[in-house]
Structure formats: structure tokens, C-alpha cells
PDB file of C-alpha atoms in Angstrom:
ATOM      1  CA  MET G  16     -33.185-104.640 -64.298  1.00  0.00           C
ATOM      2  CA  THR G  17     -34.174-106.648 -61.217  1.00  0.00           C
ATOM      3  CA  LEU G  18     -35.324-110.129 -62.173  1.00  0.00           C
ATOM      4  CA  ARG G  19     -38.591-111.224 -60.607  1.00  0.00           C
ATOM      5  CA  HIS G  20     -37.132-114.784 -60.357  1.00  0.00           C
ATOM      6  CA  PRO G  21     -33.285-114.695 -60.096  1.00  0.00           C
ATOM      7  CA  SER G  22     -31.525-117.274 -62.282  1.00  0.00           C
ATOM      8  CA  ALA G  23     -30.160-119.028 -59.169  1.00  0.00           C
ATOM      9  CA  THR G  24     -33.692-119.823 -58.073  1.00  0.00           C
ATOM     10  CA  PRO G  25     -35.311-122.711 -59.975  1.00  0.00           C
ATOM     11  CA  LEU G  26     -38.554-121.803 -61.754  1.00  0.00           C
ATOM     12  CA  ARG G  27     -41.378-124.131 -60.727  1.00  0.00           C
ATOM     13  CA  VAL G  28     -43.368-125.007 -63.818  1.00  0.00           C
ATOM     14  CA  ALA G  29     -46.455-127.159 -64.131  1.00  0.00           C
ATOM     15  CA  VAL G  30     -47.435-128.857 -67.378  1.00  0.00           C
ATOM     16  CA  VAL G  31     -51.158-129.308 -68.101  1.00  0.00           C
ATOM     17  CA  GLY G  32     -51.644-132.160 -70.543  1.00  0.00           C
ATOM     18  CA  ALA G  33     -50.112-135.614 -70.850  1.00  0.00           C
ATOM     19  CA  GLY G  34     -50.595-136.157 -74.579  1.00  0.00           C
ATOM     20  CA  PRO G  35     -47.772-135.942 -77.171  1.00  0.00           C
ATOM     21  CA  PHE G  36     -47.306-132.187 -76.954  1.00  0.00           C
ATOM     22  CA  GLY G  37     -47.593-132.143 -73.181  1.00  0.00           C
ATOM     23  CA  ARG G  38     -44.991-134.937 -72.977  1.00  0.00           C
ATOM     24  CA  ALA G  39     -42.669-133.031 -75.330  1.00  0.00           C
ATOM     25  CA  HIS G  40     -42.951-129.941 -73.214  1.00  0.00           C
ATOM     26  CA  ALA G  41     -42.467-131.900 -69.978  1.00  0.00           C
ATOM     27  CA  LEU G  42     -39.384-133.745 -71.289  1.00  0.00           C
ATOM     28  CA  GLU G  43     -37.762-130.479 -72.420  1.00  0.00           C
ATOM     29  CA  LEU G  44     -38.507-128.710 -69.110  1.00  0.00           C
ATOM     30  CA  ALA G  45     -37.158-131.626 -67.167  1.00  0.00           C
ATOM     31  CA  ARG G  46     -33.762-131.349 -68.779  1.00  0.00           C
ATOM     32  CA  THR G  47     -33.656-127.469 -68.635  1.00  0.00           C
ATOM     33  CA  PRO G  48     -31.264-126.069 -65.974  1.00  0.00           C
ATOM     34  CA  ALA G  49     -32.738-123.974 -63.161  1.00  0.00           C
ATOM     35  CA  VAL G  50     -36.290-125.371 -63.874  1.00  0.00           C
ATOM     36  CA  GLU G  51     -38.202-127.606 -61.501  1.00  0.00           C
ATOM     37  CA  LEU G  52     -41.017-129.626 -63.099  1.00  0.00           C
ATOM     38  CA  ALA G  53     -43.472-129.083 -60.332  1.00  0.00           C
ATOM     39  CA  ALA G  54     -46.424-131.137 -61.601  1.00  0.00           C
ATOM     40  CA  ILE G  55     -48.080-132.946 -64.440  1.00  0.00           C
ATOM     41  CA  VAL G  56     -51.798-132.120 -64.534  1.00  0.00           C
ATOM     42  CA  ALA G  57     -54.232-134.242 -66.574  1.00  0.00           C
ATOM     43  CA  PRO G  58     -57.588-135.972 -66.178  1.00  0.00           C
ATOM     44  CA  SER G  59     -56.143-139.446 -66.826  1.00  0.00           C
ATOM     45  CA  ALA G  60     -54.346-140.656 -63.654  1.00  0.00           C
ATOM     46  CA  GLU G  61     -52.612-143.411 -65.626  1.00  0.00           C
ATOM     47  CA  ARG G  62     -51.161-140.998 -68.227  1.00  0.00           C
ATOM     48  CA  ARG G  63     -50.195-138.253 -65.800  1.00  0.00           C
ATOM     49  CA  ASP G  64     -48.589-140.687 -63.319  1.00  0.00           C
ATOM     50  CA  ALA G  65     -46.570-142.317 -66.169  1.00  0.00           C
ATOM     51  CA  LEU G  66     -45.349-138.963 -67.416  1.00  0.00           C
ATOM     52  CA  ALA G  67     -44.619-137.697 -63.908  1.00  0.00           C
ATOM     53  CA  THR G  68     -42.432-140.869 -63.368  1.00  0.00           C
ATOM     54  CA  GLU G  69     -40.712-140.456 -66.758  1.00  0.00           C
ATOM     55  CA  THR G  70     -39.829-136.830 -66.198  1.00  0.00           C
ATOM     56  CA  GLY G  71     -39.290-136.731 -62.406  1.00  0.00           C
ATOM     57  CA  ALA G  72     -42.140-134.291 -61.852  1.00  0.00           C
ATOM     58  CA  ALA G  73     -42.861-133.694 -58.176  1.00  0.00           C
ATOM     59  CA  LEU G  74     -46.607-134.059 -58.370  1.00  0.00           C
ATOM     60  CA  SER G  75     -49.342-135.730 -60.460  1.00  0.00           C
ATOM     61  CA  LEU G  76     -52.695-133.974 -60.241  1.00  0.00           C
ATOM     62  CA  ALA G  77     -56.127-133.892 -61.878  1.00  0.00           C
ATOM     63  CA  ASP G  78     -56.649-130.177 -61.161  1.00  0.00           C
ATOM     64  CA  LEU G  79     -54.307-127.181 -61.602  1.00  0.00           C
ATOM     65  CA  ARG G  80     -56.088-124.941 -59.116  1.00  0.00           C
ATOM     66  CA  PRO G  81     -54.316-126.176 -55.901  1.00  0.00           C
ATOM     67  CA  LEU G  82     -50.995-125.129 -57.416  1.00  0.00           C
ATOM     68  CA  LEU G  83     -52.025-121.563 -58.223  1.00  0.00           C
ATOM     69  CA  ASP G  84     -51.716-120.190 -54.670  1.00  0.00           C
ATOM     70  CA  GLY G  85     -47.949-119.795 -54.800  1.00  0.00           C
ATOM     71  CA  ALA G  86     -46.864-123.367 -55.600  1.00  0.00           C
ATOM     72  CA  VAL G  87     -45.822-122.654 -59.268  1.00  0.00           C
ATOM     73  CA  ASP G  88     -44.233-119.761 -61.070  1.00  0.00           C
ATOM     74  CA  ALA G  89     -45.602-120.599 -64.544  1.00  0.00           C
ATOM     75  CA  VAL G  90     -47.795-123.026 -66.368  1.00  0.00           C
ATOM     76  CA  VAL G  91     -47.449-124.675 -69.762  1.00  0.00           C
ATOM     77  CA  ILE G  92     -50.830-125.792 -71.144  1.00  0.00           C
ATOM     78  CA  SER G  93     -51.085-128.442 -73.873  1.00  0.00           C
ATOM     79  CA  ALA G  94     -54.516-129.933 -73.195  1.00  0.00           C
ATOM     80  CA  ALA G  95     -57.557-130.701 -75.290  1.00  0.00           C
ATOM     81  CA  ALA G  96     -58.342-127.732 -77.507  1.00  0.00           C
ATOM     82  CA  ALA G  97     -61.822-127.230 -76.016  1.00  0.00           C
ATOM     83  CA  VAL G  98     -60.577-126.756 -72.487  1.00  0.00           C
ATOM     84  CA  GLN G  99     -57.304-124.858 -72.944  1.00  0.00           C
ATOM     85  CA  ALA G 100     -58.799-121.345 -72.804  1.00  0.00           C
ATOM     86  CA  GLY G 101     -60.652-122.051 -69.540  1.00  0.00           C
ATOM     87  CA  ILE G 102     -57.529-123.400 -67.848  1.00  0.00           C
ATOM     88  CA  ALA G 103     -55.555-120.312 -69.074  1.00  0.00           C
ATOM     89  CA  VAL G 104     -58.189-117.959 -67.649  1.00  0.00           C
ATOM     90  CA  THR G 105     -57.939-119.730 -64.300  1.00  0.00           C
ATOM     91  CA  ALA G 106     -54.112-119.326 -64.235  1.00  0.00           C
ATOM     92  CA  LEU G 107     -54.271-115.661 -65.405  1.00  0.00           C
ATOM     93  CA  THR G 108     -56.837-114.845 -62.795  1.00  0.00           C
ATOM     94  CA  ALA G 109     -54.445-116.213 -60.208  1.00  0.00           C
ATOM     95  CA  GLY G 110     -51.638-114.067 -61.600  1.00  0.00           C
ATOM     96  CA  VAL G 111     -49.618-116.904 -63.025  1.00  0.00           C
ATOM     97  CA  PRO G 112     -48.083-116.552 -66.565  1.00  0.00           C
ATOM     98  CA  VAL G 113     -48.970-119.269 -69.095  1.00  0.00           C
ATOM     99  CA  LEU G 114     -47.688-120.745 -72.325  1.00  0.00           C
ATOM    100  CA  VAL G 115     -50.644-122.106 -74.221  1.00  0.00           C
ATOM    101  CA  GLU G 116     -50.359-124.403 -77.222  1.00  0.00           C
ATOM    102  CA  LYS G 117     -52.308-123.625 -80.322  1.00  0.00           C
ATOM    103  CA  PRO G 118     -55.177-123.197 -80.721  1.00  0.00           C
ATOM    104  CA  VAL G 119     -55.423-120.998 -77.570  1.00  0.00           C
ATOM    105  CA  ALA G 120     -59.172-120.802 -77.991  1.00  0.00           C
ATOM    106  CA  ILE G 121     -61.600-122.592 -80.344  1.00  0.00           C
ATOM    107  CA  ASP G 122     -64.510-120.177 -80.521  1.00  0.00           C
ATOM    108  CA  GLN G 123     -65.375-116.493 -80.173  1.00  0.00           C
ATOM    109  CA  ALA G 124     -66.738-116.779 -76.621  1.00  0.00           C
ATOM    110  CA  ALA G 125     -63.502-118.472 -75.452  1.00  0.00           C
ATOM    111  CA  ARG G 126     -61.402-115.832 -77.234  1.00  0.00           C
ATOM    112  CA  GLU G 127     -63.317-113.026 -75.513  1.00  0.00           C
ATOM    113  CA  ARG G 128     -62.936-114.684 -72.065  1.00  0.00           C
ATOM    114  CA  LEU G 129     -59.215-115.052 -72.670  1.00  0.00           C
ATOM    115  CA  ARG G 130     -58.820-111.492 -73.890  1.00  0.00           C
ATOM    116  CA  ARG G 131     -60.580-110.060 -70.783  1.00  0.00           C
ATOM    117  CA  ALA G 132     -58.629-112.302 -68.423  1.00  0.00           C
ATOM    118  CA  ALA G 133     -55.321-111.252 -69.924  1.00  0.00           C
ATOM    119  CA  ALA G 134     -56.226-107.616 -69.803  1.00  0.00           C
ATOM    120  CA  GLN G 135     -57.215-107.841 -66.116  1.00  0.00           C
ATOM    121  CA  SER G 136     -54.343-110.070 -64.997  1.00  0.00           C
ATOM    122  CA  SER G 137     -50.992-109.122 -63.483  1.00  0.00           C
ATOM    123  CA  ALA G 138     -49.579-111.991 -65.521  1.00  0.00           C
ATOM    124  CA  TRP G 139     -49.611-112.673 -69.294  1.00  0.00           C
ATOM    125  CA  LEU G 140     -50.189-115.346 -71.846  1.00  0.00           C
ATOM    126  CA  MET G 141     -47.725-116.551 -74.535  1.00  0.00           C
ATOM    127  CA  PRO G 142     -49.278-118.479 -77.449  1.00  0.00           C
ATOM    128  CA  GLY G 143     -47.372-121.607 -78.426  1.00  0.00           C
ATOM    129  CA  HIS G 144     -46.705-120.875 -82.094  1.00  0.00           C
ATOM    130  CA  ILE G 145     -43.606-122.942 -82.459  1.00  0.00           C
ATOM    131  CA  LEU G 146     -42.745-122.238 -86.088  1.00  0.00           C
ATOM    132  CA  ARG G 147     -41.807-118.742 -85.133  1.00  0.00           C
ATOM    133  CA  PHE G 148     -38.849-120.340 -83.318  1.00  0.00           C
ATOM    134  CA  SER G 149     -37.891-122.669 -86.126  1.00  0.00           C
ATOM    135  CA  ALA G 150     -34.474-121.754 -87.656  1.00  0.00           C
ATOM    136  CA  PRO G 151     -35.538-122.305 -91.279  1.00  0.00           C
ATOM    137  CA  HIS G 152     -38.653-120.122 -90.886  1.00  0.00           C
ATOM    138  CA  ALA G 153     -36.695-117.465 -89.089  1.00  0.00           C
ATOM    139  CA  GLU G 154     -34.210-117.487 -91.979  1.00  0.00           C
ATOM    140  CA  VAL G 155     -37.059-116.966 -94.479  1.00  0.00           C
ATOM    141  CA  ARG G 156     -38.444-114.100 -92.381  1.00  0.00           C
ATOM    142  CA  GLU G 157     -34.980-112.459 -92.168  1.00  0.00           C
ATOM    143  CA  ALA G 158     -34.664-112.721 -95.961  1.00  0.00           C
ATOM    144  CA  VAL G 159     -38.071-111.191 -96.415  1.00  0.00           C
ATOM    145  CA  ARG G 160     -37.407-108.340 -93.954  1.00  0.00           C
ATOM    146  CA  SER G 161     -34.023-107.557 -95.496  1.00  0.00           C
ATOM    147  CA  GLY G 162     -35.653-106.982 -98.950  1.00  0.00           C
ATOM    148  CA  VAL G 163     -33.945-109.949-100.751  1.00  0.00           C
ATOM    149  CA  VAL G 164     -37.054-110.517-102.913  1.00  0.00           C
ATOM    150  CA  GLY G 165     -38.291-106.888-102.907  1.00  0.00           C
ATOM    151  CA  ARG G 166     -41.911-106.107-102.091  1.00  0.00           C
ATOM    152  CA  VAL G 167     -43.691-109.388-101.225  1.00  0.00           C
ATOM    153  CA  ARG G 168     -46.738-109.931-103.475  1.00  0.00           C
ATOM    154  CA  SER G 169     -47.823-113.391-102.445  1.00  0.00           C
ATOM    155  CA  LEU G 170     -47.248-116.232 -99.918  1.00  0.00           C
ATOM    156  CA  SER G 171     -48.400-119.789-100.374  1.00  0.00           C
ATOM    157  CA  PHE G 172     -48.446-122.618 -97.846  1.00  0.00           C
ATOM    158  CA  ARG G 173     -49.036-126.400 -98.080  1.00  0.00           C
ATOM    159  CA  ARG G 174     -49.295-128.745 -95.152  1.00  0.00           C
ATOM    160  CA  HIS G 175     -50.519-132.408 -95.492  1.00  0.00           C
ATOM    161  CA  ARG G 176     -51.171-134.688 -92.598  1.00  0.00           C
ATOM    162  CA  GLY G 177     -52.404-138.266 -92.167  1.00  0.00           C
ATOM    163  CA  LEU G 178     -55.855-139.780 -91.990  1.00  0.00           C
ATOM    164  CA  ASP G 179     -55.003-140.661 -88.412  1.00  0.00           C
ATOM    165  CA  HIS G 180     -55.726-136.990 -87.511  1.00  0.00           C
ATOM    166  CA  GLN G 181     -59.405-137.693 -88.235  1.00  0.00           C
ATOM    167  CA  ALA G 182     -59.397-140.085 -85.275  1.00  0.00           C
ATOM    168  CA  LEU G 183     -56.944-138.133 -83.097  1.00  0.00           C
ATOM    169  CA  PHE G 184     -58.875-134.864 -83.382  1.00  0.00           C
ATOM    170  CA  PRO G 185     -62.392-135.602 -84.402  1.00  0.00           C
ATOM    171  CA  ALA G 186     -63.837-132.431 -82.866  1.00  0.00           C
ATOM    172  CA  VAL G 187     -61.157-130.028 -84.136  1.00  0.00           C
ATOM    173  CA  HIS G 188     -61.267-128.602 -87.646  1.00  0.00           C
ATOM    174  CA  PRO G 189     -58.057-128.942 -89.691  1.00  0.00           C
ATOM    175  CA  VAL G 190     -57.927-125.160 -90.043  1.00  0.00           C
ATOM    176  CA  LEU G 191     -57.643-124.824 -86.229  1.00  0.00           C
ATOM    177  CA  MET G 192     -55.236-127.691 -85.855  1.00  0.00           C
ATOM    178  CA  THR G 193     -53.088-127.534 -88.952  1.00  0.00           C
ATOM    179  CA  MET G 194     -53.687-124.421 -91.079  1.00  0.00           C
ATOM    180  CA  ILE G 195     -53.419-122.224 -88.025  1.00  0.00           C
ATOM    181  CA  HIS G 196     -49.609-122.660 -88.230  1.00  0.00           C
ATOM    182  CA  ASP G 197     -49.510-121.147 -91.621  1.00  0.00           C
ATOM    183  CA  ILE G 198     -51.992-118.407 -90.853  1.00  0.00           C
ATOM    184  CA  ASP G 199     -49.666-117.354 -88.013  1.00  0.00           C
ATOM    185  CA  LEU G 200     -46.635-117.589 -90.251  1.00  0.00           C
ATOM    186  CA  ALA G 201     -48.376-115.297 -92.744  1.00  0.00           C
ATOM    187  CA  LEU G 202     -49.029-112.736 -90.007  1.00  0.00           C
ATOM    188  CA  TRP G 203     -45.410-113.060 -88.792  1.00  0.00           C
ATOM    189  CA  LEU G 204     -43.785-112.820 -92.245  1.00  0.00           C
ATOM    190  CA  THR G 205     -45.856-109.873 -93.410  1.00  0.00           C
ATOM    191  CA  GLY G 206     -46.348-108.020 -90.089  1.00  0.00           C
ATOM    192  CA  ASP G 207     -49.844-107.263 -91.405  1.00  0.00           C
ATOM    193  CA  ARG G 208     -53.496-108.032 -90.609  1.00  0.00           C
ATOM    194  CA  ILE G 209     -55.586-110.285 -92.852  1.00  0.00           C
ATOM    195  CA  GLU G 210     -58.696-108.563 -94.268  1.00  0.00           C
ATOM    196  CA  THR G 211     -60.419-110.825 -96.759  1.00  0.00           C
ATOM    197  CA  VAL G 212     -60.795-114.609 -96.977  1.00  0.00           C
ATOM    198  CA  SER G 213     -62.455-117.301 -99.131  1.00  0.00           C
ATOM    199  CA  SER G 214     -62.389-121.041 -98.741  1.00  0.00           C
ATOM    200  CA  THR G 215     -63.466-124.381-100.073  1.00  0.00           C
ATOM    201  CA  GLU G 216     -63.376-127.802 -98.391  1.00  0.00           C
ATOM    202  CA  ILE G 217     -63.759-131.472 -99.326  1.00  0.00           C
ATOM    203  CA  ARG G 218     -65.841-133.661 -96.993  1.00  0.00           C
ATOM    204  CA  THR G 219     -66.874-137.307 -97.051  1.00  0.00           C
ATOM    205  CA  ALA G 220     -69.426-139.156 -94.948  1.00  0.00           C
ATOM    206  CA  ALA G 221     -66.629-141.473 -93.646  1.00  0.00           C
ATOM    207  CA  HIS G 222     -64.723-138.765 -91.742  1.00  0.00           C
ATOM    208  CA  PRO G 223     -65.748-136.254 -89.051  1.00  0.00           C
ATOM    209  CA  GLN G 224     -63.539-133.436 -90.505  1.00  0.00           C
ATOM    210  CA  PRO G 225     -62.789-132.257 -94.055  1.00  0.00           C
ATOM    211  CA  LEU G 226     -60.215-134.257 -95.940  1.00  0.00           C
ATOM    212  CA  ALA G 227     -58.794-131.045 -97.411  1.00  0.00           C
ATOM    213  CA  VAL G 228     -59.239-127.292 -97.123  1.00  0.00           C
ATOM    214  CA  SER G 229     -58.088-124.606 -99.595  1.00  0.00           C
ATOM    215  CA  ALA G 230     -58.179-121.000 -98.664  1.00  0.00           C
ATOM    216  CA  ARG G 231     -57.195-117.630-100.119  1.00  0.00           C
ATOM    217  CA  ALA G 232     -56.789-114.428 -98.258  1.00  0.00           C
ATOM    218  CA  ARG G 233     -55.459-110.884 -98.645  1.00  0.00           C
ATOM    219  CA  THR G 234     -53.738-108.641 -96.161  1.00  0.00           C
ATOM    220  CA  SER G 235     -54.539-104.981 -95.615  1.00  0.00           C
ATOM    221  CA  ALA G 236     -51.371-104.132 -97.595  1.00  0.00           C
ATOM    222  CA  GLY G 237     -52.572-106.204-100.518  1.00  0.00           C
ATOM    223  CA  THR G 238     -50.393-109.318-100.142  1.00  0.00           C
ATOM    224  CA  GLU G 239     -52.089-112.408-101.600  1.00  0.00           C
ATOM    225  CA  LEU G 240     -52.123-115.555 -99.389  1.00  0.00           C
ATOM    226  CA  SER G 241     -52.867-119.121-100.318  1.00  0.00           C
ATOM    227  CA  PHE G 242     -53.286-122.032 -97.870  1.00  0.00           C
ATOM    228  CA  GLU G 243     -53.691-125.783 -98.557  1.00  0.00           C
ATOM    229  CA  VAL G 244     -54.076-128.407 -95.896  1.00  0.00           C
ATOM    230  CA  SER G 245     -55.293-131.968 -95.829  1.00  0.00           C
ATOM    231  CA  TRP G 246     -55.838-134.803 -93.379  1.00  0.00           C
ATOM    232  CA  SER G 247     -55.722-137.451 -96.069  1.00  0.00           C
ATOM    233  CA  LEU G 248     -52.331-139.183 -96.203  1.00  0.00           C
ATOM    234  CA  GLY G 249     -52.354-142.895 -95.778  1.00  0.00           C
ATOM    235  CA  ALA G 250     -49.973-144.771 -93.473  1.00  0.00           C
ATOM    236  CA  GLY G 251     -46.375-144.452 -94.545  1.00  0.00           C
ATOM    237  CA  GLN G 252     -47.087-141.523 -96.877  1.00  0.00           C
ATOM    238  CA  HIS G 253     -45.048-138.316 -96.472  1.00  0.00           C
ATOM    239  CA  LEU G 254     -45.337-135.070 -98.342  1.00  0.00           C
ATOM    240  CA  PRO G 255     -43.108-132.080 -97.495  1.00  0.00           C
ATOM    241  CA  ASP G 256     -44.553-128.939 -96.024  1.00  0.00           C
ATOM    242  CA  ALA G 257     -44.110-126.063 -98.437  1.00  0.00           C
ATOM    243  CA  LEU G 258     -43.784-122.297 -98.138  1.00  0.00           C
ATOM    244  CA  GLU G 259     -43.255-120.049-101.137  1.00  0.00           C
ATOM    245  CA  VAL G 260     -42.691-116.289-101.098  1.00  0.00           C
ATOM    246  CA  ILE G 261     -43.156-114.359-104.381  1.00  0.00           C
ATOM    247  CA  GLY G 262     -41.646-110.926-104.418  1.00  0.00           C
ATOM    248  CA  GLU G 263     -41.188-108.300-107.070  1.00  0.00           C
ATOM    249  CA  ASP G 264     -37.448-109.054-107.262  1.00  0.00           C
ATOM    250  CA  GLY G 265     -37.372-112.800-106.671  1.00  0.00           C
ATOM    251  CA  THR G 266     -38.731-115.901-104.949  1.00  0.00           C
ATOM    252  CA  LEU G 267     -38.010-117.832-101.771  1.00  0.00           C
ATOM    253  CA  ALA G 268     -39.070-121.432-101.169  1.00  0.00           C
ATOM    254  CA  LEU G 269     -38.890-123.736 -98.118  1.00  0.00           C
ATOM    255  CA  ARG G 270     -39.588-127.438 -98.177  1.00  0.00           C
ATOM    256  CA  GLN G 271     -39.662-129.551 -95.005  1.00  0.00           C
ATOM    257  CA  ASP G 272     -40.790-133.047 -94.324  1.00  0.00           C
ATOM    258  CA  ALA G 273     -43.710-133.094 -91.900  1.00  0.00           C
ATOM    259  CA  ARG G 274     -42.222-136.078 -90.080  1.00  0.00           C
ATOM    260  CA  VAL G 275     -38.761-137.473 -89.449  1.00  0.00           C
ATOM    261  CA  ILE G 276     -38.195-141.120 -88.575  1.00  0.00           C
ATOM    262  CA  GLY G 277     -35.929-141.720 -85.613  1.00  0.00           C
ATOM    263  CA  PRO G 278     -34.931-144.681 -83.405  1.00  0.00           C
ATOM    264  CA  THR G 279     -38.241-144.504 -81.535  1.00  0.00           C
ATOM    265  CA  GLY G 280     -40.390-143.957 -84.585  1.00  0.00           C
ATOM    266  CA  PRO G 281     -41.881-140.933 -86.281  1.00  0.00           C
ATOM    267  CA  ALA G 282     -41.492-137.582 -84.518  1.00  0.00           C
ATOM    268  CA  ASP G 283     -42.430-134.020 -85.337  1.00  0.00           C
ATOM    269  CA  ASP G 284     -39.457-132.375 -86.943  1.00  0.00           C
ATOM    270  CA  HIS G 285     -39.739-129.167 -84.867  1.00  0.00           C
ATOM    271  CA  LEU G 286     -40.322-130.975 -81.578  1.00  0.00           C
ATOM    272  CA  THR G 287     -37.506-133.500 -81.803  1.00  0.00           C
ATOM    273  CA  PRO G 288     -35.308-132.563 -78.844  1.00  0.00           C
ATOM    274  CA  ALA G 289     -32.079-133.580 -80.525  1.00  0.00           C
ATOM    275  CA  HIS G 290     -32.896-131.830 -83.771  1.00  0.00           C
ATOM    276  CA  PRO G 291     -30.603-128.905 -84.585  1.00  0.00           C
ATOM    277  CA  TYR G 292     -33.530-126.575 -85.204  1.00  0.00           C
ATOM    278  CA  GLY G 293     -34.445-126.878 -81.525  1.00  0.00           C
ATOM    279  CA  ALA G 294     -37.688-124.874 -81.982  1.00  0.00           C
ATOM    280  CA  LEU G 295     -39.401-126.246 -78.830  1.00  0.00           C
ATOM    281  CA  ALA G 296     -36.418-125.494 -76.629  1.00  0.00           C
ATOM    282  CA  ALA G 297     -36.154-121.998 -78.161  1.00  0.00           C
ATOM    283  CA  GLU G 298     -39.768-121.313 -77.549  1.00  0.00           C
ATOM    284  CA  GLN G 299     -39.574-122.417 -73.936  1.00  0.00           C
ATOM    285  CA  GLN G 300     -36.425-120.324 -73.369  1.00  0.00           C
ATOM    286  CA  VAL G 301     -38.299-117.191 -74.501  1.00  0.00           C
ATOM    287  CA  PHE G 302     -41.159-118.073 -72.190  1.00  0.00           C
ATOM    288  CA  LEU G 303     -38.945-118.886 -69.205  1.00  0.00           C
ATOM    289  CA  SER G 304     -36.819-115.736 -69.643  1.00  0.00           C
ATOM    290  CA  ALA G 305     -39.994-113.649 -69.705  1.00  0.00           C
ATOM    291  CA  VAL G 306     -41.210-115.351 -66.445  1.00  0.00           C
ATOM    292  CA  ARG G 307     -37.874-114.534 -64.765  1.00  0.00           C
ATOM    293  CA  SER G 308     -37.941-110.942 -65.868  1.00  0.00           C
ATOM    294  CA  GLY G 309     -41.620-110.351 -65.190  1.00  0.00           C
ATOM    295  CA  ASN G 310     -41.963-108.778 -68.653  1.00  0.00           C
ATOM    296  CA  ALA G 311     -44.402-110.229 -71.249  1.00  0.00           C
ATOM    297  CA  PRO G 312     -42.635-111.752 -74.311  1.00  0.00           C
ATOM    298  CA  THR G 313     -43.065-110.022 -77.646  1.00  0.00           C
ATOM    299  CA  ALA G 314     -42.052-112.899 -79.959  1.00  0.00           C
ATOM    300  CA  VAL G 315     -45.701-113.816 -80.334  1.00  0.00           C
ATOM    301  CA  THR G 316     -48.559-112.034 -78.699  1.00  0.00           C
ATOM    302  CA  LEU G 317     -52.030-112.910 -77.645  1.00  0.00           C
ATOM    303  CA  ASP G 318     -53.455-110.259 -79.992  1.00  0.00           C
ATOM    304  CA  GLU G 319     -51.672-111.932 -82.916  1.00  0.00           C
ATOM    305  CA  ALA G 320     -52.948-115.373 -81.920  1.00  0.00           C
ATOM    306  CA  LEU G 321     -56.548-114.177 -81.479  1.00  0.00           C
ATOM    307  CA  HIS G 322     -56.441-112.393 -84.861  1.00  0.00           C
ATOM    308  CA  GLY G 323     -55.167-115.632 -86.437  1.00  0.00           C
ATOM    309  CA  LEU G 324     -57.979-117.519 -84.852  1.00  0.00           C
ATOM    310  CA  GLU G 325     -60.617-115.006 -86.053  1.00  0.00           C
ATOM    311  CA  VAL G 326     -59.176-115.515 -89.579  1.00  0.00           C
ATOM    312  CA  ALA G 327     -59.331-119.276 -89.118  1.00  0.00           C
ATOM    313  CA  GLU G 328     -63.009-119.033 -88.052  1.00  0.00           C
ATOM    314  CA  ARG G 329     -63.838-116.985 -91.129  1.00  0.00           C
ATOM    315  CA  ILE G 330     -62.083-119.588 -93.358  1.00  0.00           C
ATOM    316  CA  ILE G 331     -64.049-122.420 -91.713  1.00  0.00           C
ATOM    317  CA  ILE G 332     -67.370-120.566 -92.177  1.00  0.00           C
ATOM    318  CA  ALA G 333     -66.553-119.727 -95.782  1.00  0.00           C
ATOM    319  CA  GLY G 334     -65.641-123.341 -96.568  1.00  0.00           C
ATOM    320  CA  ALA G 335     -68.845-124.626 -94.988  1.00  0.00           C
ATOM    321  CA  VAL G 336     -71.092-122.560 -97.218  1.00  0.00           C
ATOM    322  CA  THR G 337     -69.355-123.238-100.568  1.00  0.00           C
TER     323      THR G 337
END
């Protein structure tokens, strides 16, 4: 196979977004061999300039479009949820492959624009569902696929986050920001589509988003799914994320702390560059290898991400009317 971008030639990658996830992506790309961090793109000059200086990025820009006429080989998008789909459509229209952090689109109109742009583009989009690249979750999937617990009858997920998320993401529903991880894991673990959903949520006048959301769903093969998320933990509180698999011949369980405390303070377990799981680096390597080969990655597809978002929207609607 002839590589579109030979390994001896550095890949020029732009990062859109200078928030925590954008910074994590930029830092990882900056230390990746045969990658040139071409630009940091963000609306805030102060934040993008600081990140460009920290990572050695060649440019700091407010707009991605000047780079799409041959100046970059790929784009990583980790921007505000409301604008990610539009930026991805612009890159796809220019024939530039993109890695887009979740959620790739926040409403049906954005999902359809993204679907059309991907279908018409010579490039492709890889959704940033990082837990598919987490070693513990991959181990659970391998156990499920090898038949260790027999036929899987149910999956349950629990993911608690802090009250600070209410201020950090006032316009994004917890299902789209937090539960979407577990919806995607359910799709990945079962290899199935989700057919039915129900949901309840707890709201208070003091917060813009629900404090907690509980959802149940069923796949087309009859596997029962249960999802619990909350944005209600106080400062200093930590509850482990939980995943349980109930099969006809046994049970699997995974517990992980949502945060780890390091020398520089709390950091997301799966994004910590020095962490042995290395999920962010693994995700990026799949993306970069696909850019070099010119072949769309199959580890996570746009169709899967869009189906997960459709399920998320149904959960949100169901919770709002109960």
C-alpha cells in the first residue's frame, strides 16, 4: 500500500480549541514524532497564544479556513459543542480529515449537515470517543466478545461529575457531555443498535442543567441497558465510574475513579499523558495512521457516533416530559 503521507514526512496538524481537551490534544501532538503542530485555532487570542507558546505551535489563529488550502494535513477539533459540527463541515468540504471530540453535533440539523458533508467529502471524520481506546474498557470488550460471561443480558453504567460542570457547560445537557461516553460504550460492547429508551431527570431552579439523569434502554437484540449520570458532586468528592456486565454465565465489573490527583492537581484519568492506559495517545495514533494511509479509520465511525447522539436526544426528550 502506498501511503498518502509517508512516515518520513511530518504530518501538519491544526488543533481547534484551547480549552482543557484542546490543550491535552495539543500537548500530545507536540510530543508525537513525525507530527508538526501547525496551528492553534481559537477565538480567544490570549488562550490560543498561550497554548501555541506552550506547545511550540507554528501559528495562532482565530479562523481555521486560511489553513485548509493545503497548509494542513489534518485537523483536531475540541471546541465549544455548539460550533464543532460547523467547523468539521468546513474542513470536510475542503477535503481535510478531522478528529472531532464528543459530542460531534448537538442537534438533528447539525447531525444531518455533518452526515451530508462526510458523504460528499474526499476526506473523513473520526469521532473522539476516547474510552474505546482505554485499556480497561478494551479488556472488558475482549472478555465480552470471547464469551467469558456467555450471552450478555444487561449492561449498567454510572458516571458522577462535579457541580462545577453546571458552570463549565451551562448550555450542554449532561446526557450529551457525560452519558454520551456510556451510550457509545454500550454500542461498542454489544455491536448493536439501541431501539427503545426511557428516562427521568432531577432539576432544581439553582442550576441550568439537571443534577442527575437516569435512563433505561434496550438494544435490537434485547440487551437491557441502564445509565446513571449526575453533575452534583461537591468540591473534593470523588465517586468511581462503574460498568457492570451481566451475562448468562457470569458477571464483569469495572470501577474507575473519575479523577486522579497528580503534581499539578486533578486530571482526567484517561487523558493523563503519563498514565499507563494512554487512551488519548492511542486514539491519536489511530487517527494519524489513517491520515497517513488515506483510509478512514474503523475503530469508531461517524455512523456510530450519530446513532449514539440520536439515542442521547431521545433520552433528553423522554426525561423532559416525565
